[in-house]
Every structure is written in structure tokens, then in C-alpha cells.
Coordinates of C-alpha atoms and ligand atoms in Angstrom, one line a residue:
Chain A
X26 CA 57.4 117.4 184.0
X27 CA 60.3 119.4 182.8
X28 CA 60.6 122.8 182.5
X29 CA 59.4 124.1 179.0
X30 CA 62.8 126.3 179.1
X31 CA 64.7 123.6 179.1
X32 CA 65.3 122.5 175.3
X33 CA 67.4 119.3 175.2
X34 CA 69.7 119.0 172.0
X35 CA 69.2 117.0 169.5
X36 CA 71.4 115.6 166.5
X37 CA 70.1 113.5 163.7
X38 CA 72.5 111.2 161.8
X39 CA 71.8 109.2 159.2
X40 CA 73.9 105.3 158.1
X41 CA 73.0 103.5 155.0
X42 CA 69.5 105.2 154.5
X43 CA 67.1 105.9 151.7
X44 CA 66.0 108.7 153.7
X45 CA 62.6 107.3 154.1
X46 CA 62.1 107.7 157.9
X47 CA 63.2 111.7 157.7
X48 CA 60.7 112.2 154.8
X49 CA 58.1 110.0 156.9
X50 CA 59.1 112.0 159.9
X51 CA 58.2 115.5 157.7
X52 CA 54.9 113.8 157.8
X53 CA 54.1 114.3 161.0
X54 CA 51.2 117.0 161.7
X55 CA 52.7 118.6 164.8
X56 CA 56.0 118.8 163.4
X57 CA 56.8 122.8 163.8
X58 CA 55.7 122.4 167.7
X59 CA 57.7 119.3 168.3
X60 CA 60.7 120.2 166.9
X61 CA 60.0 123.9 169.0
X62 CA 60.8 121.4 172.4
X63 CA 64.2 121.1 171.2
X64 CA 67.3 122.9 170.0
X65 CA 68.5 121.1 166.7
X66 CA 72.0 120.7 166.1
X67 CA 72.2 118.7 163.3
X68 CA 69.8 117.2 161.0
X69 CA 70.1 116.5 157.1
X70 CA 67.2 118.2 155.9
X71 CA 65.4 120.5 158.3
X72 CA 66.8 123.4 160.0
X73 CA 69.6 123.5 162.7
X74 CA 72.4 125.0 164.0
X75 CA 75.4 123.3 162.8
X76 CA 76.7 121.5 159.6
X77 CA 77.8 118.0 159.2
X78 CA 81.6 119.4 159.2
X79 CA 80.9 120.9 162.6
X80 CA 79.1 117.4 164.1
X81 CA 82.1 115.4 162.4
X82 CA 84.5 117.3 164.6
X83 CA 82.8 115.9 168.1
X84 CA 83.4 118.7 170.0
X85 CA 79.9 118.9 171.8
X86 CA 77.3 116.1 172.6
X87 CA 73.8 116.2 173.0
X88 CA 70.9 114.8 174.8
X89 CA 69.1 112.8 172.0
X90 CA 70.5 111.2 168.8
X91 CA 68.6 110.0 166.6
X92 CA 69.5 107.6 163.9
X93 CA 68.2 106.7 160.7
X94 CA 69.7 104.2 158.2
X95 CA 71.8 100.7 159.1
X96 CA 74.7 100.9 160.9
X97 CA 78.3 100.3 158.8
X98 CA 81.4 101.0 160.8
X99 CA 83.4 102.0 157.6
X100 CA 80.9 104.4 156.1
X101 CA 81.9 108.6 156.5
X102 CA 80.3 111.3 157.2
X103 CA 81.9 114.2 155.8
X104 CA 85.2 112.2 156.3
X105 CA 84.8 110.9 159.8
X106 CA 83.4 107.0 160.2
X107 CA 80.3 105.9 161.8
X108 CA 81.2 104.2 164.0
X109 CA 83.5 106.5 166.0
X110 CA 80.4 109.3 165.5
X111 CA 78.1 107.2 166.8
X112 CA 80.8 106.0 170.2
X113 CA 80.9 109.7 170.5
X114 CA 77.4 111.0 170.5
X115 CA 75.7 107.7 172.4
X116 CA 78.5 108.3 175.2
X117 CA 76.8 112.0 176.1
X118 CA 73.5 111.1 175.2
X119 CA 70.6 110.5 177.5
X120 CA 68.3 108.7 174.7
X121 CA 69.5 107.1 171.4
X122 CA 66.5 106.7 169.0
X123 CA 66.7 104.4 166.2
X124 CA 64.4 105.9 163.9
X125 CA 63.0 103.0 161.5
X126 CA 64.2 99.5 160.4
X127 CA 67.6 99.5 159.4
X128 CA 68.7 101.5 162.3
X129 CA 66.6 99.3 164.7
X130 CA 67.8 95.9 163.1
X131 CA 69.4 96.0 160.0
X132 CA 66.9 96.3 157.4
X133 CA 66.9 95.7 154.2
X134 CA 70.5 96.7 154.2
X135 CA 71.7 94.1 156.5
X136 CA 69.9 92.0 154.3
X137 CA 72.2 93.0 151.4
X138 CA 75.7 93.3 153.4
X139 CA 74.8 91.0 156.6
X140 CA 78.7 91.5 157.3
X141 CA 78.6 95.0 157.5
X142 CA 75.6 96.0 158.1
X143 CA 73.4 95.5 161.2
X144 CA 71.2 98.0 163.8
X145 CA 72.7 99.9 166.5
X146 CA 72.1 97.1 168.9
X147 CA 70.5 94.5 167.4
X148 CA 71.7 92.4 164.1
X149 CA 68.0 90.7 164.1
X150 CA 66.7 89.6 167.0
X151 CA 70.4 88.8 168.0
X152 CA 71.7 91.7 170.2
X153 CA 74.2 93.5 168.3
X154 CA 75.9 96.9 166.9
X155 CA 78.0 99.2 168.5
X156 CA 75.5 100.0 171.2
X157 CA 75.1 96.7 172.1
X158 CA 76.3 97.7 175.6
X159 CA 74.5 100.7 175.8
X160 CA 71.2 98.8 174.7
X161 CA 69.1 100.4 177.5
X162 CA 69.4 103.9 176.1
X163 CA 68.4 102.7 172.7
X164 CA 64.5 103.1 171.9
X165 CA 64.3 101.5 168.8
X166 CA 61.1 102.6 166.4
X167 CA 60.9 99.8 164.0
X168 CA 59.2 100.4 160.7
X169 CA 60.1 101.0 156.8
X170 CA 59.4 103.6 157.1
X171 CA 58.8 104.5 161.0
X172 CA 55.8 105.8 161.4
X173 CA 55.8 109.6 162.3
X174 CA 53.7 109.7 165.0
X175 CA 55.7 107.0 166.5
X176 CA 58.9 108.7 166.5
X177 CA 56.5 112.3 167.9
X178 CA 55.0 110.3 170.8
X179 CA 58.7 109.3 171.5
X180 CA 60.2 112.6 171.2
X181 CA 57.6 114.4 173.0
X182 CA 57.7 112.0 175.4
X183 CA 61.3 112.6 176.3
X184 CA 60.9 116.3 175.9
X185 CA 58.7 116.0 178.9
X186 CA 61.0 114.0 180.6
X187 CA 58.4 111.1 181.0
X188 CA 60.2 107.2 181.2
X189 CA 59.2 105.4 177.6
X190 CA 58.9 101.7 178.3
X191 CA 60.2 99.1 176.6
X192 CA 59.8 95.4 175.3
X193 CA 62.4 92.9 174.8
X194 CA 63.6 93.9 171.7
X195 CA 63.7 97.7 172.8
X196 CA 60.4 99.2 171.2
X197 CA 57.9 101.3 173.3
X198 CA 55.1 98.7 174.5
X199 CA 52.8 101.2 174.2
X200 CA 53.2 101.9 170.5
X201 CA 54.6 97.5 169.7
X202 CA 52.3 96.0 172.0
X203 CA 49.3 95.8 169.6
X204 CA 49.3 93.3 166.7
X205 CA 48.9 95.6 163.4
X206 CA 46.3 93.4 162.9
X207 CA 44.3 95.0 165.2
X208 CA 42.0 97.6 164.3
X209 CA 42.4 96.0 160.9
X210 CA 38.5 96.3 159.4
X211 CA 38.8 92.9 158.2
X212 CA 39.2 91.5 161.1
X213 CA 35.5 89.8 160.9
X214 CA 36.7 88.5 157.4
X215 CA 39.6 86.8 159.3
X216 CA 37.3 85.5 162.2
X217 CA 35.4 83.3 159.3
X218 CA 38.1 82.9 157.4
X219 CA 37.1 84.5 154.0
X220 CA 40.1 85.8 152.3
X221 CA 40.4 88.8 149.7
X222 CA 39.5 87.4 146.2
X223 CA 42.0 90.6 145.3
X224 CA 44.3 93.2 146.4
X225 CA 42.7 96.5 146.6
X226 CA 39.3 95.0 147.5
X227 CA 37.1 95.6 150.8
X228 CA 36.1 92.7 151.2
X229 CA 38.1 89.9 152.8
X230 CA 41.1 89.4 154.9
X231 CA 45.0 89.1 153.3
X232 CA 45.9 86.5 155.8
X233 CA 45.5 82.9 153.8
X234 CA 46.3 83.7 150.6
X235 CA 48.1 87.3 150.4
X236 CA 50.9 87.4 153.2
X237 CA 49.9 89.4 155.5
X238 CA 51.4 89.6 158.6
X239 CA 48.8 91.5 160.8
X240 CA 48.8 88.9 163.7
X241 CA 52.1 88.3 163.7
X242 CA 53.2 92.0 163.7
X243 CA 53.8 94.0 166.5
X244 CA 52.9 97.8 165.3
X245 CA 50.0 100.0 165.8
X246 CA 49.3 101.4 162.7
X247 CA 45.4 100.1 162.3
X248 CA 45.4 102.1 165.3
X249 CA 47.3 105.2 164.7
X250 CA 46.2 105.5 160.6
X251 CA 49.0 106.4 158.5
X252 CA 48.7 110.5 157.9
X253 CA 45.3 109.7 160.1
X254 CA 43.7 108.3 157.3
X255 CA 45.2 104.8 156.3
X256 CA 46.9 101.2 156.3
X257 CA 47.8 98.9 154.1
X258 CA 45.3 96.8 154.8
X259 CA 42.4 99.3 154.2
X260 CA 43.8 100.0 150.8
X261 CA 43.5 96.1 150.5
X262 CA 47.9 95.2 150.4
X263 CA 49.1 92.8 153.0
X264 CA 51.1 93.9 156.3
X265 CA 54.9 93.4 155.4
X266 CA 55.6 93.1 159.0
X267 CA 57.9 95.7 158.5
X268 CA 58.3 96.4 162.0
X269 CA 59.7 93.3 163.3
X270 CA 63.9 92.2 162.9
X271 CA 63.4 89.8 160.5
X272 CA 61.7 92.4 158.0
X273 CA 62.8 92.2 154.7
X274 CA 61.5 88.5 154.6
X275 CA 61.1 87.2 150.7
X276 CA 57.4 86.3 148.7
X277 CA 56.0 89.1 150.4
X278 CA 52.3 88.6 148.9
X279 CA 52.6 85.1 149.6
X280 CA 51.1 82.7 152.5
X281 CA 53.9 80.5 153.2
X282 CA 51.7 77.1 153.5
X283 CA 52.1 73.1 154.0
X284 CA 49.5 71.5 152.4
X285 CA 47.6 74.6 152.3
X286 CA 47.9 75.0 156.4
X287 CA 49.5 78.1 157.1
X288 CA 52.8 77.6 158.4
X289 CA 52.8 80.4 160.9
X290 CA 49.5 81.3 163.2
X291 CA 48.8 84.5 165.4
X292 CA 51.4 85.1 167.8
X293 CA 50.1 83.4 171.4
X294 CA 48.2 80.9 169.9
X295 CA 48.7 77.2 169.5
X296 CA 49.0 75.7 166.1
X297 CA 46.8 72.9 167.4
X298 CA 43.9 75.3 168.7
X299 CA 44.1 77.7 165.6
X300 CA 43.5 74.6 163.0
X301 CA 40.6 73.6 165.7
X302 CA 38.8 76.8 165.2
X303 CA 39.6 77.9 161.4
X304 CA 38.6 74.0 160.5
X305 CA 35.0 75.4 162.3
X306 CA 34.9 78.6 161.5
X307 CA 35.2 77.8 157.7
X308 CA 32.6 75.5 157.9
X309 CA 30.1 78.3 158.1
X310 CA 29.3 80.1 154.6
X311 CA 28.1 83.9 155.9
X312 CA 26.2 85.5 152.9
X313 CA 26.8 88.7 154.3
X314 CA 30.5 88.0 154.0
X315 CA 30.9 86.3 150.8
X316 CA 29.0 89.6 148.9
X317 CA 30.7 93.0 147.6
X318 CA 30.5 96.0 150.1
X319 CA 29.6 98.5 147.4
X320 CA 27.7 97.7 143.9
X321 CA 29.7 100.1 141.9
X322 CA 33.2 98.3 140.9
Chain B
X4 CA 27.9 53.5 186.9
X5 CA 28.7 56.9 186.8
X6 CA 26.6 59.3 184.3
X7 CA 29.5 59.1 182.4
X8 CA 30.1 55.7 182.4
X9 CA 26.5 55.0 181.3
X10 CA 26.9 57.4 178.5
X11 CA 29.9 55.5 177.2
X12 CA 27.9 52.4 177.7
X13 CA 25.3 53.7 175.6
X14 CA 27.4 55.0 173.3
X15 CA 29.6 51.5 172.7
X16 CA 25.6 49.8 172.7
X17 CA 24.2 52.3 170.0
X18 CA 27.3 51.8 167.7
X19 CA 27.4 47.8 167.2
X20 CA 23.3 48.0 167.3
X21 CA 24.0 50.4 163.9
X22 CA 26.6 48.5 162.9
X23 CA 24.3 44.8 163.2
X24 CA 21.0 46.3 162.1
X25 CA 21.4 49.4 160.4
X26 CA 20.7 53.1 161.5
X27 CA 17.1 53.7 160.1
X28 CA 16.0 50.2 161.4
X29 CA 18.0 50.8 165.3
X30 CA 15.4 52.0 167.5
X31 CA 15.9 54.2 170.6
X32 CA 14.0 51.6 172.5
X33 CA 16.0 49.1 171.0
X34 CA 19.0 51.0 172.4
X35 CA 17.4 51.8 175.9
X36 CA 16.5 47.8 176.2
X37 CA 20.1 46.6 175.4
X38 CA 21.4 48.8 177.9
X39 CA 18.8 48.1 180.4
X40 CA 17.2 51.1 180.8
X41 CA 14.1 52.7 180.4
X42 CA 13.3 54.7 177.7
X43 CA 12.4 57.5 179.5
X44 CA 15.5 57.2 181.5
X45 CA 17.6 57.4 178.0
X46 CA 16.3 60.4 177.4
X47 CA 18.0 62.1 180.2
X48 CA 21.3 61.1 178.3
X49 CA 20.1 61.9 174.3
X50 CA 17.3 63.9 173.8
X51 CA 17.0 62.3 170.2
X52 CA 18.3 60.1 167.8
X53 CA 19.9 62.9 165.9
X54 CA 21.7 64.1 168.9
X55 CA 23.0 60.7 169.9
X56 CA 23.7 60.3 165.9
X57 CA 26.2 63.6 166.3
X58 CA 27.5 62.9 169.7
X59 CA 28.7 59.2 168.0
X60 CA 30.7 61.1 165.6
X61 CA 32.5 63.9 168.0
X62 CA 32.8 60.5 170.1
X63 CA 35.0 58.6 166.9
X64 CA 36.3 62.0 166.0
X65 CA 38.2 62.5 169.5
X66 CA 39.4 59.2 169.9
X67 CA 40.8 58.8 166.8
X68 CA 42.1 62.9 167.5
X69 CA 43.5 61.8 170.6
X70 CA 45.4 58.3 169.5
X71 CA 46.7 60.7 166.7
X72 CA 47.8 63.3 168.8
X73 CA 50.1 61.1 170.2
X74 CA 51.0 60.0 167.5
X75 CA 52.1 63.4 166.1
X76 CA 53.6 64.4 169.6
X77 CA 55.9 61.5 170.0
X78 CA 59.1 60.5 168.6
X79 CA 59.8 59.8 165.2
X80 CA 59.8 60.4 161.3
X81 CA 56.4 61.3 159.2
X82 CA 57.6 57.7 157.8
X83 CA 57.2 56.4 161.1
X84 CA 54.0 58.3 161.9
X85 CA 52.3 56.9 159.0
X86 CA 53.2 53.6 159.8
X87 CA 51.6 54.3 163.5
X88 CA 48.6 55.8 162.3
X89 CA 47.8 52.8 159.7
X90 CA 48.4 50.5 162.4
X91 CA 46.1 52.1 165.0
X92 CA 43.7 52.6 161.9
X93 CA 43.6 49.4 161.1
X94 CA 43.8 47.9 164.7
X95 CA 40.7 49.5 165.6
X96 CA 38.9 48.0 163.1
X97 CA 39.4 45.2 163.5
X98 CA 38.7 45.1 167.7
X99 CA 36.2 48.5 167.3
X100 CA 34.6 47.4 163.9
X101 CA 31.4 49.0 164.8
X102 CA 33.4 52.6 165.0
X103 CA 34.9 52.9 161.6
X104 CA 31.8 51.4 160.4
X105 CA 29.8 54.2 162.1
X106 CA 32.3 56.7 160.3
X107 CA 31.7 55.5 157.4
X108 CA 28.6 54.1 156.2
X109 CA 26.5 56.2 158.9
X110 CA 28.6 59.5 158.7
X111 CA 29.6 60.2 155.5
X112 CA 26.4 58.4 153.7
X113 CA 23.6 59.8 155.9
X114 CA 24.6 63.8 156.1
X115 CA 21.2 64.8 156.6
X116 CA 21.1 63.3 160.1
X117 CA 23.8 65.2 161.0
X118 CA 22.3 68.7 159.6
X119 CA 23.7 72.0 159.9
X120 CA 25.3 71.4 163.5
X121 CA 27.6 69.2 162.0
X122 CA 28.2 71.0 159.1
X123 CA 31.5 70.6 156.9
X124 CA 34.5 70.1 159.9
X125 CA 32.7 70.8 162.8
X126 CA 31.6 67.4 164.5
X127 CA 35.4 65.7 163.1
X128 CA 37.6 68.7 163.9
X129 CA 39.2 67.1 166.5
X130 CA 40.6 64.2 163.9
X131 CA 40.9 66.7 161.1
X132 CA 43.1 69.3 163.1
X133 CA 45.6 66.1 164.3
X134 CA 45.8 64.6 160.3
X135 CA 46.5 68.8 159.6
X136 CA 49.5 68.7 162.1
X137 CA 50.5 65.8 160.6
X138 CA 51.2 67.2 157.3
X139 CA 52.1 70.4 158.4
X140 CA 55.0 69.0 160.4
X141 CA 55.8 66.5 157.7
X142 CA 56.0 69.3 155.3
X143 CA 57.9 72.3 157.6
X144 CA 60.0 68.8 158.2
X145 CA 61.2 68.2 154.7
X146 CA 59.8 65.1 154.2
X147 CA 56.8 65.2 152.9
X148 CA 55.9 67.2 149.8
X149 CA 53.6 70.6 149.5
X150 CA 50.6 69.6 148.4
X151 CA 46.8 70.5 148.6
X152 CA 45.5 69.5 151.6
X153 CA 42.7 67.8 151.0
X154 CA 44.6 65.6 148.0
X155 CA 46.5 64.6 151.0
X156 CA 43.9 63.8 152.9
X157 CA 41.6 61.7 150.7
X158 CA 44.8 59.5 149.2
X159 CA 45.4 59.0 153.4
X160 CA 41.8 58.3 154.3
X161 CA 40.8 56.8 151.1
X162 CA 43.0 54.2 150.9
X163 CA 42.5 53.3 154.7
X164 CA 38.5 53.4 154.7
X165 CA 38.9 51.3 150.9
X166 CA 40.6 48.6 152.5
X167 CA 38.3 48.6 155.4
X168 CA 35.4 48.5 153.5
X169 CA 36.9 46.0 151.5
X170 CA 38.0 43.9 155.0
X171 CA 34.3 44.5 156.3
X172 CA 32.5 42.9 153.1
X173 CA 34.8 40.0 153.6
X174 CA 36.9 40.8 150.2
X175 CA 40.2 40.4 152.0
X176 CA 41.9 37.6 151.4
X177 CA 44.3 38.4 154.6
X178 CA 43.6 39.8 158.0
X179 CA 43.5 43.7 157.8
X180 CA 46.9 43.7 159.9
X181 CA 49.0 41.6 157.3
X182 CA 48.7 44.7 154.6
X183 CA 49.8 47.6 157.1
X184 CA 53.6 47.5 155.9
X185 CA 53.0 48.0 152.3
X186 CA 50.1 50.6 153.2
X187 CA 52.1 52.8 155.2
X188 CA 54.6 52.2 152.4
X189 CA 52.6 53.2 149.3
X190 CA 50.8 56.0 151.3
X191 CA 54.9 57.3 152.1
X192 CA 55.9 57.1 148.9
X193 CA 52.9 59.0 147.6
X194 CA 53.3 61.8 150.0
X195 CA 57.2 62.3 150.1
X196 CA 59.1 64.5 148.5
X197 CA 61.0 63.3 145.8
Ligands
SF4_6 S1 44.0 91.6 156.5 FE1 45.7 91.1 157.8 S2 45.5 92.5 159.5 FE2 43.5 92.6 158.5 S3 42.3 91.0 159.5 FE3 43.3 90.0 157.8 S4 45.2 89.2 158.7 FE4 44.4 90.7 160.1
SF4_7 S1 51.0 97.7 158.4 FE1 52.7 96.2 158.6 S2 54.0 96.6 156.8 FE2 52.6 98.3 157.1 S3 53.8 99.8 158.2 FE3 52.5 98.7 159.7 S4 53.9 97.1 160.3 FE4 54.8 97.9 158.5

């Protein structure tokens, strides 16, 4: 563990950003005594030491960058490009966050200006960016928005000085190695396949009819609730699969079937063995699952 | 002979005694004595008529799953996998009469043999999940047209289990085989996208 004197430096940049993963981040309960592990330089919204004229100079690094928004080499920051403040402050830096979608792999953004627009390392899935070569510093934190507690347990994490590991496509395996889809409370809806009659309902699972991407997402947030409370699913609105590089995908309330089979099953699972067991499992009518949860509507 | 192999005797047995005499009238003696065996011996195999009723149909169900599995695993267009599936339909009716004939008139006529253990997919998933590949690759493929599944399904079942109904009564005026070209052509046409 490190010292608790030692407060590594942290600057926050923002790309092509709606701001959503700093106001997510603003979110997070333990805010004051996470950001007290640091010494923060630069960051649009909260307190810090410098300004965005003083960062644009480059006279100083700092130990963790985080970045929010996609990644266009042309755009300024109070008159100096991204891409050479980015070269600059990944060079010094001991971890490069990329806080949220667009930073991680283009977002919606890339989705708009896929020629100018990608993640710091990846464009997609396809490795990318102008960290492509320093792709093992990069944590990327997928999510639109990332969830707070997320980009805490990452902070804290490296304000400890603990090693955060990583899957293939840079996010921590121990925050992306769950499927949102579990801890879901309809995951006995989805086991005898009784889907949702409507959004916003209790009963029934999103996945045949509604678009959600639960098992084919990887993200905890059935696990970790959304300010400790919530998902979308509980509220009864279909995963977006936010998390994963080809977020934004189109007809998100939509099952993309063929011949009413769904066209994409669980991730691990053959196609062959899921159609085996939902042609079974729908062959049983539960009573219990087919009735409201709560008489009042 | 093996257990197994006695069990598949029994099974081939049971299926042409249905298909010759009827399943109310087929006894399990009449079963055991065609086999050679003593009743009390065929028990060891199927406890009941019922359960030899179900294990008939997961029996049909997986070897028409696993004829269609290749089918759907091997080369070639949802064109030519229609054509190979109305061929292999149609060729084992004609040398496995007593199967299809099981499937159909037994099966689907008689669902309270089969009772809640073989309730909606269970006892044909294996042949159901291989015609739900088919169109799912036909359709991620381009060629075949989004559709319900099960208006799929009947239009490709149907019109195979019509014409072998039709070839069983005798109706046809041809051998089952001389139709399969314009079958698989009419079923194609129906499915395709346009
Ligand atoms: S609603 Fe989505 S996450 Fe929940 S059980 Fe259904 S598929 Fe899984
Ligand atoms: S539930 Fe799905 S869409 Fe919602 S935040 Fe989690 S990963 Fe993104």
C-alpha cells in the first residue's frame, strides 16, 4: 500500500463530450474523500489548481489522466489540439483512464464522424487512437454514462497503488466480467422465457421482444445499482449495452429476430443449445409467472 | 444384442406394428411376441405403453434432428438445403414409412398419450431447434425472408406431411420421389425474399 502522503496528480480532460460521465462521476457518494487521495490539477467542473490555459501550456505532467469525451485530433482546448495534449500528458502518466464510451471506443460520436472520431485506443473493437501504443496504460471504463462507482473503484484502486486487471478490450475484469444481466430480477422471467407485456412493468424479461442486451453485455450494474438503488432493467427499459464498442447500435427497443428466433443468444452459448432449451422452457406455462406482482396498477 | 440394440429393435418392431394395426389395437404383448421376448422381459426396456409411445417420438424427433443437422452444417445455399431436406423427408418415407406415419397420425392426433411430459416442444425439440437454425441462417443469410416462425414452419411441414399423407392413402399418381424438385421449388419460392 502507498503512503497516504503521497497524493498522485491528476488532470481531467475532456474530447467531444456531453459531459455526462463528469456529471455521473459528481454522483458518486464518496466523492469529497476520493478526490482528498489526490492533488487535482485540472478538471472542468470541480475544484483544482490550474486552468485550462495553464494545462494547454504542458509544462508539467501528472500521474493519472483521465479522459472523457471521443478523441478528435483537430479539436482545441483553449487553443492547443488534442491530440498533441493528449501525446503530452499519456507520455508522463502512470495510468490513462478513459472515463465512459466515447473516450473508451468512440461512442456515439464516432458514430457521427467515424473519420474523426474514435477512443483513445480503440476505434471499436479495432485497436486504435493515439494511445494505440500505449494501450497497456489505458483502463478504459466503458459506459454512457460510466458508472461512478466504476471510475471510484478505479481511482481508489490506483491511489493505493493496487494493479487493476484487465480484459481484452482494456476494462477491469472485475467491474466487465459480469453480464449486466446478472443480478437482473427478471432473470427467472428469462429462464421461462416470459417477456415484459410493457416497459415499466415488473413482471417479465426485455430480452425477446424489447432489446435488451443483458446477456450479451459486459457491465455490472445489476450488481453495483445505479446511485445504489437502480437499473434499467428494474425500472422495466432494456439494457442498451452501452458498455460494449459497438454501443450506439440502432432499434434500440427492438429484438433483432429471423423468423422470430433471436438473432443473437447469451454470450458462451451455442445458438444450437439456446433454441434446444428456450423451445423447452416455453413449453411450460408457470401461473405464478404469467400474473401481476402487485394488484394496484 | 446389446440393451441398446434390443431397444432399437423394439423400437423399429413397435413402429410398423402401429403403423399395420393401429396404436389403440397394438398390444405390448403383441410387441414383446414380435420381438421374441417375454413380456416381463419388455418391461425392463418400457415400463408402459405411454413411455414407449414418448420414447418413439424423441426417437423420430432426433433422427430427423440429426439428418437435419447436417444438413444445416454442410455446404450450400437455404435453396440447396431445402432441396436436401425434402429429399431426405421424402426418402424416408418411403423406406421408414412406419416413422412419418408414427409422427403423424400417432403424434400429432393422439396428444393425450403423450401428456404433460411431452408437452408443446419438448419430446420434438431436437427436430424443431434444426428447422429453427435453418431459417435463422437462411434469414441472417439474405435469402430467405423475415417471417413468423411458425408460418414458416407449417407451409414447410405442411406441405411435406400433405403429400405424404396423400402418398400413404395411395392418392399419388407418382412415386413420392418424382415431386421432390418442384417441392423444394414451391417451398423456395414461398420462403425467399423477393
Ligand atoms: S430483462 Fe434483460 S437483463 Fe433482465 S433477465 Fe431479461 S434479458 Fe436479462
Ligand atoms: S444496464 Fe446496460 S445500458 Fe444500462 S448502463 Fe448498464 S450496460 Fe449501459
Amino acid at each position: 500500500m502507498r503512503s497516504r502522503l503521497f497524493k498522485p496528480t491528476l488532470i481531467w480532460l475532456q474530447g467531444v463530450t456531453c459531459n455526462g460521465n463528469t456529471h455521473s462521476f459528481l454522483n458518486l457518494p464518496y466523492l469529497p474523500q476520493l478526490l482528498a487521495r489526490f492533488e487535482v490539477l485540472y478538471h472542468p467542473l470541480l475544484p483544482c489548481s490550474q486552468s485550462l490555459e495553464e494545462i494547454a501550456r504542458c509544462r508539467r505532467g501528472c500521474d493519472v489522466l483521465v479522459f472523457e469525451g471521443a478523441f478528435d485530433p483537430m479539436m482545441e482546448r483553449a487553443g492547443v489540439t488534442l491530440e498533441r495534449l493528449v501525446a503530452y500528458y499519456a507520455e508522463e502518466a502512470g495510468h490513462v483512464i478513459a472515463a465512459g464510451s466515447c473516450a473508451s471506443f468512440g461512442g456515439i460520436f464516432k458514430a457521427a464522424a467515424p473519420e474523426r472520431n474514435s477512443g483513445l485506443a480503440y476505434a471499436g473493437e479495432h485497436p486504435d487512437g493515439p494511445l494505440l501504443g500505449k494501450a497497456g496504460k489505458v483502463i478504459n471504463l466503458s459506459g454512457c454514462p460510466v458508472h461512478p462507482e466504476w471510475l471510484g473503484f478505479a481511482l481508489m484502486n490506483i491511489a493505493e497503488g493496487r494493479p487493476i486487471s484487465v480484459d481484452a478490450l482494456g476494462r477491469p475484469t472485475a467491474l466487465y466480467r459480469h453480464m449486466a444481466h446478472d443480478g437482473c430480477l427478471r432473470n427467472e422471467y428469462f429462464e421461462w422465457k416470459v417477456d415484459a407485456e410493457q416497459f415499466g412493468r415488473k413482471e417479465g424479461c426485455l430480452f425477446y421482444e424489447h432489446g435488451c442486451r443483458g446477456p450479451l453485455t459486459h457491465a455490472s450494474c445489476n450488481r453495483t445499482l445505479w446511485n445504489g438503488v437502480s437499473s434499467k432493467m428494474r425500472v422495466g427499459t432494456p439494457c442498451f449495452g452501452c458498455t460494449e464498442p459497438d454501443f450506439p447500435r440502432r432499434n434500440l427497443f427492438e429484438t433483432k429476430t429471423n423468423m422470430s428466433i433471436p438473432e443473437e443468444v447469451p454470450v458462451g452459448v451455442s445458438k444450437r443449445a439456446y433454441l434446444t432449451m428456450t423451445g423447452i422452457a416455453k413449453s411450460f406455462k408457470i401461473k405464478r409467472l404469467e400474473e401481476r406482482l402487485t394488484d394496484d396498477d | 444384442m446389446s440393451k441398446e440394440e434390443r431397444k432399437e429393435n423394439i423400437i423399429s418392431t413397435a413402429l410398423k406394428l402401429f403403423a399395420e394395426k393401429g396404436f389403440y389395437v397394438t398390444t405390448i404383448p403383441d410387441i414383446a411376441a414380435k420381438v421374441g421376448m417375454s413380456v416381463g422381459n419388455f418391461y425392463n426396456y418400457f415400463s408402459s405403453k405411454d413411455i414407449l409411445a414418448k420414447e418413439l417420438i424423441l426417437y423420430i424427433s432426433e433422427y430427423l434432428g440429426k439428418h437435419i443437422r447436417e444438413i444445416n452444417e454442410g455446404p450450400g445455399s437455404a435453396k440447396d438445403k431445402i432441396s436436401a431436406i425434402v429429399t431426405f423427408y421424402f426418402t424416408m418415407a418411403t423406406e421408414r414409412p412406419e416413422m412419418i406415419e408414427y409422427f403423424l397420425r400417432i403424434y400429432l392426433s393422439n396428444r393425450e398419450v403423450f401428456g404433460e411430459s411431452c408437452e408443446g416442444m419438448v419430446c420434438v425439440s431436437p427436430f424443431i431447434t434444426e428447422m429453427m437454425i435453418f431459417f435463422d441462417d437462411g434469414v441472417a443469410g439474405g435469402e430467405l425472408r423475415d417471417q413468423d416462425f411458425f408460418s414458416a414452419f407449417g407451409l414447410f411441414m405442411g406441405y411435406l406431411g400433405g403429400m405424404v399423407f396423400l402418398f400413404g392413402e395411395k392418392i399419388l399418381p407418382e412415386p413420392l420421389s418424382s415431386y421432390e424438385a418442384s417441392i423444394a421449388e414451391n417451398i423456395y419460392r414461398a420462403l425467399k425474399t423477393v
